[in-house]
PDB file of C-alpha atoms in Angstrom:
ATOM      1  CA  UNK A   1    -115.254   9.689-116.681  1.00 40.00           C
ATOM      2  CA  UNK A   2    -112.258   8.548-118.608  1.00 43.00           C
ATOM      3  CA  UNK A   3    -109.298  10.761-118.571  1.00 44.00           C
ATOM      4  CA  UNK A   4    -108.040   9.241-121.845  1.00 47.00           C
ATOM      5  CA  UNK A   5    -107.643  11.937-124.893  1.00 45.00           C
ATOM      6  CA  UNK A   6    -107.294  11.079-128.682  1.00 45.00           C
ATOM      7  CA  UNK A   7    -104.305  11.672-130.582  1.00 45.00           C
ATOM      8  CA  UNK A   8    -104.580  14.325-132.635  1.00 47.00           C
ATOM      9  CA  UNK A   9    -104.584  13.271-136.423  1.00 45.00           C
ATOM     10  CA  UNK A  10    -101.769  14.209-138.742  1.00 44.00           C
ATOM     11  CA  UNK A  11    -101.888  16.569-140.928  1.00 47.00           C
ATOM     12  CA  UNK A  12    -102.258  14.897-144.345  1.00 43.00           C
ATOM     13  CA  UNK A  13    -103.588  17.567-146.073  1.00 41.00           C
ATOM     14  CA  UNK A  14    -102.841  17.433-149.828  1.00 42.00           C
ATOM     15  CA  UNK A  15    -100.136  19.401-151.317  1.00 39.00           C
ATOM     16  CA  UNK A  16     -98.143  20.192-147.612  1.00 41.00           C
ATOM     17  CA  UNK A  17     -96.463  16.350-148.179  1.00 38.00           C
ATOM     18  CA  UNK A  18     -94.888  16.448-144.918  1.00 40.00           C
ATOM     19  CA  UNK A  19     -96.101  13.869-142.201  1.00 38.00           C
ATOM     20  CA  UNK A  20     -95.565  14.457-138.298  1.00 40.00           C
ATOM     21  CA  UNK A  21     -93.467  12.220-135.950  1.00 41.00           C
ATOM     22  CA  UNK A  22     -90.003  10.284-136.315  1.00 39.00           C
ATOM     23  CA  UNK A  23     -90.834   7.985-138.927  1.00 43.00           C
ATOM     24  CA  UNK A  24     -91.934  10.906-141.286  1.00 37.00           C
ATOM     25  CA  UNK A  25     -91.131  11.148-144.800  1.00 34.00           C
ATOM     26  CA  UNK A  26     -90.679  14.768-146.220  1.00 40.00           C
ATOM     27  CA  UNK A  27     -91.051  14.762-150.658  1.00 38.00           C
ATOM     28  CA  UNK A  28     -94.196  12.585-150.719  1.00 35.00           C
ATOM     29  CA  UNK A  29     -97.063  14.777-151.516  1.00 36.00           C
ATOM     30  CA  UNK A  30    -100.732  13.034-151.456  1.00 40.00           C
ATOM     31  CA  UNK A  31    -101.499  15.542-153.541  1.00 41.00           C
ATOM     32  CA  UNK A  32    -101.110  16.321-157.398  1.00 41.00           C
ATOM     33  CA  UNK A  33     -97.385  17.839-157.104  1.00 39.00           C
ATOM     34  CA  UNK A  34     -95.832  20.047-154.789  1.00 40.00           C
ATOM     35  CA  UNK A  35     -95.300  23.281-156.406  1.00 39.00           C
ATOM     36  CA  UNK A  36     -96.369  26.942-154.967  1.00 40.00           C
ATOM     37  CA  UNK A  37     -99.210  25.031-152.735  1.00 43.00           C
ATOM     38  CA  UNK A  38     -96.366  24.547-150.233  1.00 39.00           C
ATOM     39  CA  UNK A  39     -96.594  25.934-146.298  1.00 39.00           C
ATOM     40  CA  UNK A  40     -93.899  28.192-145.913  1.00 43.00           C
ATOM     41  CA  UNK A  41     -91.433  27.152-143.819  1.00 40.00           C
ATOM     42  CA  UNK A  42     -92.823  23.147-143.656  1.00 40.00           C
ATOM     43  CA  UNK A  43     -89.057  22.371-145.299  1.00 40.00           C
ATOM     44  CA  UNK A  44     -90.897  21.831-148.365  1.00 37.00           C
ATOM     45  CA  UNK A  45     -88.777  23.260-151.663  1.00 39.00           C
ATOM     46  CA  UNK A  46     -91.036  24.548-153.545  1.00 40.00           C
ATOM     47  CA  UNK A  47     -91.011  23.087-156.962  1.00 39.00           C
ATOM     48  CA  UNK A  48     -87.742  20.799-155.978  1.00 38.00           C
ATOM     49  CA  UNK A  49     -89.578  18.292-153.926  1.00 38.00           C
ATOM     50  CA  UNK A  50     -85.859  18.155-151.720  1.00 36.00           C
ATOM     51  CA  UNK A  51     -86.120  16.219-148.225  1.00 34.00           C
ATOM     52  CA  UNK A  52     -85.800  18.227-145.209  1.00 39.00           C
ATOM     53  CA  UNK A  53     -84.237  17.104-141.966  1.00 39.00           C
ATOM     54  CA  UNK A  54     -82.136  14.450-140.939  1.00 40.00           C
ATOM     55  CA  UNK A  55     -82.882  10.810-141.837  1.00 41.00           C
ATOM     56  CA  UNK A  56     -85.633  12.173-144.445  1.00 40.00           C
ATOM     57  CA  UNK A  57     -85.870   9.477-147.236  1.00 43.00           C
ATOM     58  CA  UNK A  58     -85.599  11.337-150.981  1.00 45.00           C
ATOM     59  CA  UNK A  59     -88.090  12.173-153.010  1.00 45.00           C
ATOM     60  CA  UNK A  60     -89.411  11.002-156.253  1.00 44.00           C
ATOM     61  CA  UNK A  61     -87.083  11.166-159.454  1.00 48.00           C
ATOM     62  CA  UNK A  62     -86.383  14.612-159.891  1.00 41.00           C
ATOM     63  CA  UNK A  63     -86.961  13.883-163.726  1.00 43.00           C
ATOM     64  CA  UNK A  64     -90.786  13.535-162.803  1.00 43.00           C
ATOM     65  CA  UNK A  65     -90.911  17.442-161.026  1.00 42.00           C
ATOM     66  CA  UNK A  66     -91.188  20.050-162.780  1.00 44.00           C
ATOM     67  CA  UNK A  67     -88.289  22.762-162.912  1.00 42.00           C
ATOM     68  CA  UNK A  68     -85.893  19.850-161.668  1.00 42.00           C
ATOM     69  CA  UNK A  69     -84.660  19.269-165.508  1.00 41.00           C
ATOM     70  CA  UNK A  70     -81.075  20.268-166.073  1.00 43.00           C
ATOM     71  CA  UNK A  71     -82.138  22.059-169.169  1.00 42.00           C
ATOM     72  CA  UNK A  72     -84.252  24.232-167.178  1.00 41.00           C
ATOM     73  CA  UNK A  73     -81.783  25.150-164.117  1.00 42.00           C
ATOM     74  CA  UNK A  74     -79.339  27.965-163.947  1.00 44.00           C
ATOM     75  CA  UNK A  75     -75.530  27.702-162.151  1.00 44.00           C
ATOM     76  CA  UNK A  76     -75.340  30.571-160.127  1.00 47.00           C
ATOM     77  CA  UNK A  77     -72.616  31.105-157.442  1.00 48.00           C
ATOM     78  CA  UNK A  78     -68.754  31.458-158.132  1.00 48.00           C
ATOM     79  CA  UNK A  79     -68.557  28.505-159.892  1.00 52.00           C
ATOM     80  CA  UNK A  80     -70.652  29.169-162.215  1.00 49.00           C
ATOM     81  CA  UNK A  81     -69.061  29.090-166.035  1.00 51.00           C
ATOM     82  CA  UNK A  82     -70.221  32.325-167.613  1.00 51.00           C
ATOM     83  CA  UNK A  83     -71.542  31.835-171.367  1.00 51.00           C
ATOM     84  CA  UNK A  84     -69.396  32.574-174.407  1.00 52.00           C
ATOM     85  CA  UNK A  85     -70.009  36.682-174.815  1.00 55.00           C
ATOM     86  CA  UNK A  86     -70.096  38.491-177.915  1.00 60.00           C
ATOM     87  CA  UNK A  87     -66.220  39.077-178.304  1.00 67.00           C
ATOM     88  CA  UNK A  88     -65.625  35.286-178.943  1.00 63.00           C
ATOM     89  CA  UNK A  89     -67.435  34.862-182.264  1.00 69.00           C
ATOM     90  CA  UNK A  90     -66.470  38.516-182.827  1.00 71.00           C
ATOM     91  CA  UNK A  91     -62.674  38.028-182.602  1.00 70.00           C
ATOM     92  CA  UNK A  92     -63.437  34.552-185.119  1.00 67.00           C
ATOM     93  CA  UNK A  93     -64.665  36.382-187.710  1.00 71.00           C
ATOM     94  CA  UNK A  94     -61.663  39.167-187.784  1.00 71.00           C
ATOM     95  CA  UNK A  95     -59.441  36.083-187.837  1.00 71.00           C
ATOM     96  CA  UNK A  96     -60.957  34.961-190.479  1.00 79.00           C
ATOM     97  CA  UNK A  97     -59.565  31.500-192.108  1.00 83.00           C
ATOM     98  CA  UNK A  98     -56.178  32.810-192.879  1.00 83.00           C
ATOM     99  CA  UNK A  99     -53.238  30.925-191.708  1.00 82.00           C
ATOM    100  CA  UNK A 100     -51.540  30.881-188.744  1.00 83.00           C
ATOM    101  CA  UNK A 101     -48.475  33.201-188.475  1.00 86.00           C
ATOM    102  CA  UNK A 102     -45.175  31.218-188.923  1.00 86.00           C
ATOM    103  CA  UNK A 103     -42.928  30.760-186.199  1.00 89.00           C
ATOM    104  CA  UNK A 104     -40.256  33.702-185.516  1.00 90.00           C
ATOM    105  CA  UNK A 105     -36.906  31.448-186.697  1.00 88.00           C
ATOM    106  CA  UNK A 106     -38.747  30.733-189.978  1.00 89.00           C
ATOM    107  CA  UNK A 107     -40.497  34.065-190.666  1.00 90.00           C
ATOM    108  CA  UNK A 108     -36.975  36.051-190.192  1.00 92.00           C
ATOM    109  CA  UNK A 109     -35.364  33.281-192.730  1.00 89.00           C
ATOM    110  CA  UNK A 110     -37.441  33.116-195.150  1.00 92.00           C
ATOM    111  CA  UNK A 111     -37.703  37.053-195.205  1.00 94.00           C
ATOM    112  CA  UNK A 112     -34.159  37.448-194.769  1.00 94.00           C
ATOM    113  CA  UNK A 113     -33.057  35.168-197.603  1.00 94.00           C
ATOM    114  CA  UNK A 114     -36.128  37.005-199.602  1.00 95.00           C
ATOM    115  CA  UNK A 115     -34.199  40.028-199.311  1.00 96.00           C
ATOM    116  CA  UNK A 116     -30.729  38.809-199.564  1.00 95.00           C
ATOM    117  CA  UNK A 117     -31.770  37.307-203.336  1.00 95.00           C
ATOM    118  CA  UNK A 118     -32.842  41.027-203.854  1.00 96.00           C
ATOM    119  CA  UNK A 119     -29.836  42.655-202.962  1.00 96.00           C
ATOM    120  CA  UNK A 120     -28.016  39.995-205.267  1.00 94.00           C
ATOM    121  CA  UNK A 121     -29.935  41.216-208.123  1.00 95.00           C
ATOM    122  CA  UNK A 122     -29.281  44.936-207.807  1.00 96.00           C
ATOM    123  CA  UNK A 123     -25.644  44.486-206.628  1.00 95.00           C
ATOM    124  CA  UNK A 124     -25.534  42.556-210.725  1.00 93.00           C
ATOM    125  CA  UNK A 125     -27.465  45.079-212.298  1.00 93.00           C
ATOM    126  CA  UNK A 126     -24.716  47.820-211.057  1.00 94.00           C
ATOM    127  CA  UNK A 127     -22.177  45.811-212.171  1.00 94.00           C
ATOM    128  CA  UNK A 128     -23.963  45.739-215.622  1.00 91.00           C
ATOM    129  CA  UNK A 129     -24.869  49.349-215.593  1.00 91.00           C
ATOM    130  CA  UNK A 130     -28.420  47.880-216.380  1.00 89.00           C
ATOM    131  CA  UNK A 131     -31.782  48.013-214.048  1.00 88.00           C
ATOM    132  CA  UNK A 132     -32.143  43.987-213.358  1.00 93.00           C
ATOM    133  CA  UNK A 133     -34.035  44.406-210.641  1.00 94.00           C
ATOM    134  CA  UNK A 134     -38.011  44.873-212.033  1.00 95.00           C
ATOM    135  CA  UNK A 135     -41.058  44.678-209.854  1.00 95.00           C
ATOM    136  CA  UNK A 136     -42.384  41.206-211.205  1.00 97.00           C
ATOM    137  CA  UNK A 137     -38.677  39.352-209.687  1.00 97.00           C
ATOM    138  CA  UNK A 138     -39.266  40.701-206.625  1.00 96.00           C
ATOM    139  CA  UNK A 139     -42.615  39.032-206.360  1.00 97.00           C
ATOM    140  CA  UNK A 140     -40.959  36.065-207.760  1.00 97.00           C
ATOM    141  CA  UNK A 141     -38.428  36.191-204.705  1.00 96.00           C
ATOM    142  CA  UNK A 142     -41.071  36.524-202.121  1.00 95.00           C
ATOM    143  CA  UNK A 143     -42.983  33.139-203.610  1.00 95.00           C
ATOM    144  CA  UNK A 144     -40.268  31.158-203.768  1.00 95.00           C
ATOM    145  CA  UNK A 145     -38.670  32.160-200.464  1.00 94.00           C
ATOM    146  CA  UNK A 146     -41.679  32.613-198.175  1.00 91.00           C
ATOM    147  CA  UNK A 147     -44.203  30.019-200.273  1.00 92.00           C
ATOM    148  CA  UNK A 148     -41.488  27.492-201.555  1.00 93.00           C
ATOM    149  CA  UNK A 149     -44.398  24.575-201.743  1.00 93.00           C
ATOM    150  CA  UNK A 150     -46.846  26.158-203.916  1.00 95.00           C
ATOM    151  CA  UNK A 151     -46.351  25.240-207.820  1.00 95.00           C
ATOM    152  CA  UNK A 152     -45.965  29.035-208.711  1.00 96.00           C
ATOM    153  CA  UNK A 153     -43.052  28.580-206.809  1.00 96.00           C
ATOM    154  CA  UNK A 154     -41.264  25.565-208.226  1.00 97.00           C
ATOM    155  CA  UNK A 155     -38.139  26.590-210.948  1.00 97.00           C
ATOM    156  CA  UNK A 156     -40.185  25.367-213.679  1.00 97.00           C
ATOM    157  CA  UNK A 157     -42.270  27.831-213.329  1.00 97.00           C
ATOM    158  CA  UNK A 158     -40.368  30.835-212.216  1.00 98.00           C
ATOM    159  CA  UNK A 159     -37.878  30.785-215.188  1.00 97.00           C
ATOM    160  CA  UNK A 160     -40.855  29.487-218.208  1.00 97.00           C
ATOM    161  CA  UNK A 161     -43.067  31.845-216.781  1.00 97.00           C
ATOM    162  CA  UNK A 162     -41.087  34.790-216.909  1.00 98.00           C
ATOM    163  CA  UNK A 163     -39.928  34.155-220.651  1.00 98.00           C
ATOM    164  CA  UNK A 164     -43.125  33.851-221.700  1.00 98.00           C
ATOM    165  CA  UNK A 165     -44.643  36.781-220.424  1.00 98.00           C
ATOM    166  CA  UNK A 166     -41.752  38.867-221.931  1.00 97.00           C
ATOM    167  CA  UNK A 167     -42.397  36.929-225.056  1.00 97.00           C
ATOM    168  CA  UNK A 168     -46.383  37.316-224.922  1.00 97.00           C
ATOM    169  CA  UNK A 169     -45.062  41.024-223.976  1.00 97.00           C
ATOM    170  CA  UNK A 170     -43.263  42.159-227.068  1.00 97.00           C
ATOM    171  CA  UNK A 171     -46.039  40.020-229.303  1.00 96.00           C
ATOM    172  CA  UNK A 172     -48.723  42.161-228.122  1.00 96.00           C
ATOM    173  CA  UNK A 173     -46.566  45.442-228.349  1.00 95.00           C
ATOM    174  CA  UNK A 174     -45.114  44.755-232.060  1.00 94.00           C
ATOM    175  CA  UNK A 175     -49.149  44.215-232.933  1.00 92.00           C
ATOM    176  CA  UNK A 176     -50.155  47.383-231.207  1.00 88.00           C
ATOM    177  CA  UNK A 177     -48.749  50.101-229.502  1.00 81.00           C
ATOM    178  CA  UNK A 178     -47.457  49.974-226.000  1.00 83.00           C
ATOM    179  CA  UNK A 179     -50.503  51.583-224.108  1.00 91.00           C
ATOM    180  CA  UNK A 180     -52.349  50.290-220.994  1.00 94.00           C
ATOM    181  CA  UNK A 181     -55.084  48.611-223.524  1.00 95.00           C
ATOM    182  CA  UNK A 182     -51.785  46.489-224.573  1.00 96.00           C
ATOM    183  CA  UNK A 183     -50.465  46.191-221.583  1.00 96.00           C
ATOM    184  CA  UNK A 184     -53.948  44.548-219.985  1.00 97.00           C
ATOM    185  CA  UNK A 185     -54.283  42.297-223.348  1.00 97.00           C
ATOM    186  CA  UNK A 186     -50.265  41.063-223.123  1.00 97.00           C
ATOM    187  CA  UNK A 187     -50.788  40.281-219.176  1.00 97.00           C
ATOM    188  CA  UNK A 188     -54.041  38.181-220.412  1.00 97.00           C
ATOM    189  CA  UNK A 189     -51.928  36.547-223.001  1.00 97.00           C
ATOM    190  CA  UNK A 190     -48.864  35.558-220.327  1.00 98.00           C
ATOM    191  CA  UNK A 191     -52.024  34.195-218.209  1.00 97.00           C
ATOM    192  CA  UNK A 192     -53.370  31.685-221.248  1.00 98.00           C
ATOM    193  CA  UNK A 193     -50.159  30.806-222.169  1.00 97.00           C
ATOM    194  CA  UNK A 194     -48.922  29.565-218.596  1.00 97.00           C
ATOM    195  CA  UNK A 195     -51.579  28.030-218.003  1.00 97.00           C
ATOM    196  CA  UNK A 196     -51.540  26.135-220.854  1.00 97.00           C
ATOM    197  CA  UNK A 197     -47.679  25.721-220.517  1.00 97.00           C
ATOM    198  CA  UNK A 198     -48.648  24.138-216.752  1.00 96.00           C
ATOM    199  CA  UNK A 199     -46.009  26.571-215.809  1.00 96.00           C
ATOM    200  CA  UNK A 200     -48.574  28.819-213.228  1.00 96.00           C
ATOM    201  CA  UNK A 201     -46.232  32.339-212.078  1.00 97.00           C
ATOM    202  CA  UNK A 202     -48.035  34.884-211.342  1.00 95.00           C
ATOM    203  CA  UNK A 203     -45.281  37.867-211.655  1.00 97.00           C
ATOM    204  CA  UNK A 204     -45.041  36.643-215.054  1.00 97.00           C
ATOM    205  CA  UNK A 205     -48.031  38.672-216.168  1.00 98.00           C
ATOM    206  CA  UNK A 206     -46.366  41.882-214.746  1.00 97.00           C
ATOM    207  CA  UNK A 207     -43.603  40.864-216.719  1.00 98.00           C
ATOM    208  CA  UNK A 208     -45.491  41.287-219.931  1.00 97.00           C
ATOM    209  CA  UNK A 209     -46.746  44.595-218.469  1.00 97.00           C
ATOM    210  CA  UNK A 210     -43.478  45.586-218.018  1.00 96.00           C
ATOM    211  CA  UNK A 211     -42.197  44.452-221.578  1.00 97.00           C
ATOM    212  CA  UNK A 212     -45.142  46.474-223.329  1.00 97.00           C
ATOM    213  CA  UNK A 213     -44.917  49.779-221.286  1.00 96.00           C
ATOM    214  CA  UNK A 214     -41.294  50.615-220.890  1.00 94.00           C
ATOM    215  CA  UNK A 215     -40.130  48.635-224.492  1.00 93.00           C
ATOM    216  CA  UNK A 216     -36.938  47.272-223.461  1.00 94.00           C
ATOM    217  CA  UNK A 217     -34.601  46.308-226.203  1.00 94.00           C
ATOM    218  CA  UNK A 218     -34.904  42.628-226.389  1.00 95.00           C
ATOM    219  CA  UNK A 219     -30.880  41.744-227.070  1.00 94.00           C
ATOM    220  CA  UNK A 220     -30.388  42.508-223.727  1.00 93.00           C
ATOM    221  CA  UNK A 221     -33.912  42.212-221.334  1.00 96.00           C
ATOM    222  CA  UNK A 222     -34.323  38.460-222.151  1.00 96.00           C
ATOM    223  CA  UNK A 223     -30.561  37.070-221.209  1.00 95.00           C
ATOM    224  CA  UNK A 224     -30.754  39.327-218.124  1.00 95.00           C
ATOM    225  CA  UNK A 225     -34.619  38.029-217.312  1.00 97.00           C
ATOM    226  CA  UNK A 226     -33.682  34.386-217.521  1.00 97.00           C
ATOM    227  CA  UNK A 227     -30.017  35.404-215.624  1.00 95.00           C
ATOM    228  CA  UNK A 228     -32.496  36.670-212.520  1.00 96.00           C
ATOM    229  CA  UNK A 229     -34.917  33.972-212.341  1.00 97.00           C
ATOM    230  CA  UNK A 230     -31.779  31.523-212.360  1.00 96.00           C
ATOM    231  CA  UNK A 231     -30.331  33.536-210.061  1.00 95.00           C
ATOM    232  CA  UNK A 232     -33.834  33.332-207.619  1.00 96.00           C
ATOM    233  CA  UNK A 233     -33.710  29.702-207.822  1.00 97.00           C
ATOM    234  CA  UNK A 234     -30.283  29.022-206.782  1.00 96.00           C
ATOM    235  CA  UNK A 235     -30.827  31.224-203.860  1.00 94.00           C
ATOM    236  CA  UNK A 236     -33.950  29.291-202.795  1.00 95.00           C
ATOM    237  CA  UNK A 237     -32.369  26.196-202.913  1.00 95.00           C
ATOM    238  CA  UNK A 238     -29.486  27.476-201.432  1.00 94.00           C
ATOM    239  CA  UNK A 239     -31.561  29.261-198.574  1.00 93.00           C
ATOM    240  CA  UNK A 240     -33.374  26.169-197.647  1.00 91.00           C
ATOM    241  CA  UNK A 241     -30.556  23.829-196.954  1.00 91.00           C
ATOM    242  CA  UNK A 242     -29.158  26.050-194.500  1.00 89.00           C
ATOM    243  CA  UNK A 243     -31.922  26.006-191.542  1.00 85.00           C
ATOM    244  CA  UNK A 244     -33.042  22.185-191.065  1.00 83.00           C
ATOM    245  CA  UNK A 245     -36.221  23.185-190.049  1.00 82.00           C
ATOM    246  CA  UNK A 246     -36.616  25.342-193.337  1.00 83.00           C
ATOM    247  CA  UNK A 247     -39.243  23.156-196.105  1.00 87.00           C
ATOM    248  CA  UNK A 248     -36.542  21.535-198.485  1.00 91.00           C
ATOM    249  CA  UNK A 249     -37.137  23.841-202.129  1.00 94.00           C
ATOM    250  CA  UNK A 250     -37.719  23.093-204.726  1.00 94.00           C
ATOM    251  CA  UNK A 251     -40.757  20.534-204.653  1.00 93.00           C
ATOM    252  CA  UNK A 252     -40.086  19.478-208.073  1.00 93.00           C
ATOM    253  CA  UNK A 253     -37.017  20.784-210.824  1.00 94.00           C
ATOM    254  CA  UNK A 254     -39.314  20.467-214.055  1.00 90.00           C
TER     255      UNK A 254
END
């Protein structure tokens, strides 16, 4: 009687994948695909088709298994790189597309020589004994000083815009009388005729306004208007050759 046993067969049962013995290569399923089939605790990943033990060859191109696409994994751990949460696109949208703020040097000299021009006029108008300093040259200070590129800004405008919005002004108030109807229609009139003038100032408008409401006497508003706006100019010009950094003003004379 022969003493002589058979070797017990391996275990090739479909969807385990893992052989027996040295030479055994873990990731190879004889199955369909190796998904929640898997024995517990063969090595077997379930759904990753990963190798385990030493020496194991790898498996087939993880592009092939299912759940091994990087679209479908998630990074856990500490290196993970957490999403962008809802205060990123919320902060964007308070920023909004404005402009970024201007450096520190430049915001307290063009502010600085803003205010200095202002102090200029109403240090005149005491010596005058007259009110030179109106609301629309004070807008015309902070364009040329703080915007000195923008065409509004340039001393064609300023000065041509001014005189004829006090011209448009006491055209519209000789016509009618100097109510806020007036007033709107003069300001409209000062818009038209810059425009069409190519001489764009915006403060010129409140000029008119001004012109139509309060009725200054002509003689003496005008010379001291086109006094101020000369006076805003010089200043700019002035103000801008003293910090190098500072944009050179004005972009154009006429």
């Amino acid at each position: 009687m022969s003493t002589d046993t058979a070797p017990a067969a391996p275990d090739t049962a479909p969807g385990r994948g893992i052989a027996s013995g040295s030479d055994a290569v873990s990731g190879v399923a004889s199955g369909p695909s190796i998904g929640s089939d898997a024995v517990p605790g063969s090595g077997a990943t379930s759904g990753l088709g990963a190798a385990s033990g030493s020496g194991a060859a790898p498996g087939p191109d993880a592009s092939a298994v299912p759940g091994a696409a990087s679209g479908s994994s998630i990074a856990s751990g500490p290196d993970a790189t957490p999403g962008p949460g809802p205060e990123g696109p919320r902060r964007a949208r308070m920023a909004g597309r404005a402009p970024a703020r201007p450096a520190p040097g430049a915001a307290v000299h063009s502010v600085s020589a803003a205010t200095a021009a202002l102090l200029g006029l109403v240090a005149l108008g005491a010596l005058l004994h007259e009110p030179v300093l109106i609301p629309p040259l004070a807008a015309s200070a902070a364009l040329v000083h703080c915007a000195p590129a923008l065409p509004l800004a340039q001393p064609r405008s300023v000065v041509v815009g001014h005189l004829l919005g006090a011209g448009a002004g006491y055209a519209v108030a000789a016509a009618a009388s100097g109510s806020a109807w007036a007033a709107a229609l003069a300001a409209g009139v000062t818009l038209a005729l810059t425009t069409l003038a190519r001489t764009p100032h915006s403060p010129a408008c409140a000029t008119a306004v001004v012109v139509v409401l309060q009725a200054p006497a002509p003689g003496r508003f005008v010379p001291l208007l086109f006094g101020s706006t000369v006076l805003l100019v010089l200043t700019a010009f002035a103000a801008s050759r003293v910090r190098r950094a500072a944009p050179k003003y004005p972009a154009y004379w006429w």
